[in-house]
Backbone as a ProteinNet text record, in pm:
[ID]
protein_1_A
[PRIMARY]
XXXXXXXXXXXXXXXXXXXXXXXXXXXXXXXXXXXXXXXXXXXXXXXXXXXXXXXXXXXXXXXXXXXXXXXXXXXXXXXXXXXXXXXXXXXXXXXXXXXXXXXXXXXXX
[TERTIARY]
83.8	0	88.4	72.3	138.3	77.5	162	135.9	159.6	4.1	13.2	-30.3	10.5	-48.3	-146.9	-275.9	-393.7	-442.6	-405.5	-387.6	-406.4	-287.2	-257.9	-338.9	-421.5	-542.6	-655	-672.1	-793.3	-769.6	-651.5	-679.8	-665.1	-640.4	-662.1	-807.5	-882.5	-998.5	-1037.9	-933.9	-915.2	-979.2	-1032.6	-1069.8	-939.6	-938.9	-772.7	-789.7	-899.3	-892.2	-898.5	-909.6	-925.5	-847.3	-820.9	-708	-627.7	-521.8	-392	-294.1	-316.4	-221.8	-171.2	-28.9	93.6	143.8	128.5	140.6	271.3	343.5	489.4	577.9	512.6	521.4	445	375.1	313.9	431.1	492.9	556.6	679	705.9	828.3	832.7	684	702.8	689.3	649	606.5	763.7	822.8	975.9	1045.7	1074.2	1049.7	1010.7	876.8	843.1	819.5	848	907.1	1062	1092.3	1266.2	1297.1	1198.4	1244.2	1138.3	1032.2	978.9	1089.8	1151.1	1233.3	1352.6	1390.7	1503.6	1419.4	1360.1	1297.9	1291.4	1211.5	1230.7	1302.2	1373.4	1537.6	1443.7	1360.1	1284.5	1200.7	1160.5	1098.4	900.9	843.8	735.4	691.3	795.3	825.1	834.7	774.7	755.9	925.6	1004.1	1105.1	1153.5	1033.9	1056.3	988.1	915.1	796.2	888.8	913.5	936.7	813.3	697.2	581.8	539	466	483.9	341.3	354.8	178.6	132.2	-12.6	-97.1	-134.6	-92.1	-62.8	62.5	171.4	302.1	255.2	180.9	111.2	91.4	9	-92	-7.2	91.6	207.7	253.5	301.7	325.4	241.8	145	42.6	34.5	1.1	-52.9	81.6	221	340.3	358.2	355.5	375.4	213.5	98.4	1.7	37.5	89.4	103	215.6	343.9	446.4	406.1	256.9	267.4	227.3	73.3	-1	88.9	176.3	241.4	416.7	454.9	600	731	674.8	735.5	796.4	719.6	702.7	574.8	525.9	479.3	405.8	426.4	324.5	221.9	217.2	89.8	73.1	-17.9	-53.2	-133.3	-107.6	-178.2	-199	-314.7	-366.8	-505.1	-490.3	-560.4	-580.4	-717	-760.9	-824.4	-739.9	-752.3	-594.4	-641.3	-488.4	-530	-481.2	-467.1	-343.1	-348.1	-245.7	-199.1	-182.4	-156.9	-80.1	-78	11.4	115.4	208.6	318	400.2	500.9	554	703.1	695.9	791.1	832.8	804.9	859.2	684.3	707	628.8	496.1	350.3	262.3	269.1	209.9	186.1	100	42.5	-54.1	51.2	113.1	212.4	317.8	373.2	466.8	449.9	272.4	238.4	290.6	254.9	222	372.7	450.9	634.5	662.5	660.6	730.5	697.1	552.9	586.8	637.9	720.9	816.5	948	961	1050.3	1229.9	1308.3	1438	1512.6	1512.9	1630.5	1750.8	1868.3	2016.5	2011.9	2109.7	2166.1	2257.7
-117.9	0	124.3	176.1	326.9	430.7	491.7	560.7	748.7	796.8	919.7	1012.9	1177.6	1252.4	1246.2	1217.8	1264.3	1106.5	1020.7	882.4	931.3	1038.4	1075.2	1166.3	1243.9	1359.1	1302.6	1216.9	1118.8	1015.6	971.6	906.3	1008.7	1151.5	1214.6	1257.2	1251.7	1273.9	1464.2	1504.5	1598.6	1589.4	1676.3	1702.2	1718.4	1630.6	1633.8	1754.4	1797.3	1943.4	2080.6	2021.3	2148.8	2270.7	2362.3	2482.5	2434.5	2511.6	2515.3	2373.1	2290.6	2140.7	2181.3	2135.1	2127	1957.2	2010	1831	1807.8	1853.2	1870.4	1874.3	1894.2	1876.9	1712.7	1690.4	1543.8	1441.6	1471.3	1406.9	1407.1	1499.3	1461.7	1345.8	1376.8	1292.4	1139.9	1095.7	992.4	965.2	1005	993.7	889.9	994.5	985.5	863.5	830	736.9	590.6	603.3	494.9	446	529.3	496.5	393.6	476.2	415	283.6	244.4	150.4	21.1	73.6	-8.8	-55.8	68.4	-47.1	-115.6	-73.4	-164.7	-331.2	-322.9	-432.2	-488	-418.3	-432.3	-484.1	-397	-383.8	-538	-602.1	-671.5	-614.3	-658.4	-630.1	-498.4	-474.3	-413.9	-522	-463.8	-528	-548.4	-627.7	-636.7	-564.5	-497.7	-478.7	-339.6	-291.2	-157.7	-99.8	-143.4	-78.5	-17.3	-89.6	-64.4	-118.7	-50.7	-147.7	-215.8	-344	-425.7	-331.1	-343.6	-314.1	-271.3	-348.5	-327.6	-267.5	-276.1	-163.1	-32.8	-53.1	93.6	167.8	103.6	174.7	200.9	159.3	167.1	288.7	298.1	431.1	544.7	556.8	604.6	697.5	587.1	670.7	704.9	675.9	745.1	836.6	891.9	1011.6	1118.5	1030.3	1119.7	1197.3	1117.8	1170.5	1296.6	1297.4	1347.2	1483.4	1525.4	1559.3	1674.9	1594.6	1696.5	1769.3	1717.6	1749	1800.9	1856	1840.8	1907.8	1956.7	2002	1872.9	1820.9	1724.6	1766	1843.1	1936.1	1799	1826.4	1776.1	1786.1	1935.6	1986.7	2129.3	2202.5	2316.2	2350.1	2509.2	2565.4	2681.8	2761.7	2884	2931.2	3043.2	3084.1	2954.8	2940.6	2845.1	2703.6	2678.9	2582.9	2477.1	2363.2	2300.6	2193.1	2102	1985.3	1900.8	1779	1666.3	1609.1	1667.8	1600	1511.2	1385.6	1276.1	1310.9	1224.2	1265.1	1108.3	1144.4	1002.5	982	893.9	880	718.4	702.7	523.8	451.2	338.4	212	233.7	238.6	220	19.1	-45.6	-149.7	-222.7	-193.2	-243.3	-226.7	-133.2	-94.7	-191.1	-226.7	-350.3	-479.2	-482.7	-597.1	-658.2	-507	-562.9	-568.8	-486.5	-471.3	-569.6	-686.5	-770.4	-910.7	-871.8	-1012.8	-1023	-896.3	-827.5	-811	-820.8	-793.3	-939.9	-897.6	-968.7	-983.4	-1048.3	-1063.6	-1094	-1042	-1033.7	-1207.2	-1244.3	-1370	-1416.4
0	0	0	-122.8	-107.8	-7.1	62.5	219.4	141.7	158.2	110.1	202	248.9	322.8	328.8	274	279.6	342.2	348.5	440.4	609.7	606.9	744.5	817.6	703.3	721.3	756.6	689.1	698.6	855.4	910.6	1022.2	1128.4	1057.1	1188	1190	1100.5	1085.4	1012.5	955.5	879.4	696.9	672.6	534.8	478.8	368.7	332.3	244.5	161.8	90.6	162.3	286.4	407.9	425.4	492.5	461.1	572.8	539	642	707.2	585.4	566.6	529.1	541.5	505.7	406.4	280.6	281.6	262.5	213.6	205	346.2	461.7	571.7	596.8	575.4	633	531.8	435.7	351	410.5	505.2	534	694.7	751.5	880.3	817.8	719.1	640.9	619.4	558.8	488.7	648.7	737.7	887.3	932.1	959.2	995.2	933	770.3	712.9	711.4	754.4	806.6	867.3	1045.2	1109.8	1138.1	1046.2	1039.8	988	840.6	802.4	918.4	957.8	1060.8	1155.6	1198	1311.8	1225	1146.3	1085.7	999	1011.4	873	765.6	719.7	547.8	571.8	697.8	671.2	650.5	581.9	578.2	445.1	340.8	266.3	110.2	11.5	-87.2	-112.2	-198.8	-247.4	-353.8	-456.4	-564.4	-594	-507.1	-541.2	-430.2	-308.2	-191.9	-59.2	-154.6	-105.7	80.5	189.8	262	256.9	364.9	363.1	434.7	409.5	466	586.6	706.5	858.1	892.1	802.5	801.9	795.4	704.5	616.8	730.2	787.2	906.5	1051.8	1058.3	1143.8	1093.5	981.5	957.1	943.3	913.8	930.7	1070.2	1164.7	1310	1328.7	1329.8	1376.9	1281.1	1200.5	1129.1	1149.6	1185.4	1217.7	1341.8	1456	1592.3	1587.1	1485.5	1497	1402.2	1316	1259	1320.8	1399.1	1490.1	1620.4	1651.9	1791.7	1741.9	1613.9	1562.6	1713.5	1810.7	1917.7	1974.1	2008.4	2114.8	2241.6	2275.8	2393	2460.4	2565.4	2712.7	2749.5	2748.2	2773.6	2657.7	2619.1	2595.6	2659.2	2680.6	2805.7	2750.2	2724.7	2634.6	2740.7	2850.3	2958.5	3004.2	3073.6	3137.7	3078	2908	2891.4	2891.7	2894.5	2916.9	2780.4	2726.6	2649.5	2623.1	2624.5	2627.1	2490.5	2388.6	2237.6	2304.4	2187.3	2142.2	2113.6	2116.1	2157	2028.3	1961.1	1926.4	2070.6	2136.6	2237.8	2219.2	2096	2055.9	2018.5	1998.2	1937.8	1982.2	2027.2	2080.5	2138.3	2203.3	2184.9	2081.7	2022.2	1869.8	1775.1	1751.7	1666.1	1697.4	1806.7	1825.4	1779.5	1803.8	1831	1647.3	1529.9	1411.5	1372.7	1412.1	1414.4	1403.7	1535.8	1566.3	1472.7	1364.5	1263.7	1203.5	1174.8	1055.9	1129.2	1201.7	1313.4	1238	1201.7	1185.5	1297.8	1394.6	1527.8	1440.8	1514.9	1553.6	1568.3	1496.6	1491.5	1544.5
[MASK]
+++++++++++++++++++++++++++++++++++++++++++++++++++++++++++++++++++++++++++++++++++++++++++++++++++++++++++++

């Protein structure tokens, strides 16, 4: 499955024709988070020949370039008067995201 910004608009629940996307920005957390998908799995779970990833890779990359896209600081908290909010944060793997990692996953020999 080819992994496109408007992939990442859509699981954030964004109108991908909407104003004030950056897609050239979502293209680069994608770049990003197919990286470090590939090492994690040293290119397992990656077509051989397109470079394409499966389906459940896809979507691995997906929510980690969604989270990193909405939050590009890192922040903890935002705090604007008396409102506060907790964005997502990418701080490594989720567990679902491991869970689909690790079938693709190459161990050290």
């Amino acid at each position: 499955m080819l992994v496109l910004p408007v992939d990442v608009l859509t699981w954030l629940g964004i109108t991908p024709a909407g104003p004030g996307q950056d897609l050239d920005q979502i293209e680069a957390h994608l770049v990003t988070a197919t990286a470090m998908v590939k090492a994690y799995t040293r290119d397992g779970g990656f077509d051989t020949v397109t470079g394409e990833p499966a389906d459940d890779i896809a979507a691995v990359i997906i929510s980690c370039a969604a989270r990193s896209y909405r939050n590009p600081s890192v922040d903890r908290t935002q705090t604007v008067g008396p409102f506060q909010t907790t964005p997502g944060t990418f701080g490594g793997w989720t567990l679902p995201e491991l869970a689909v990692l690790h079938r693709y996953r190459v161990r050290a020999q």
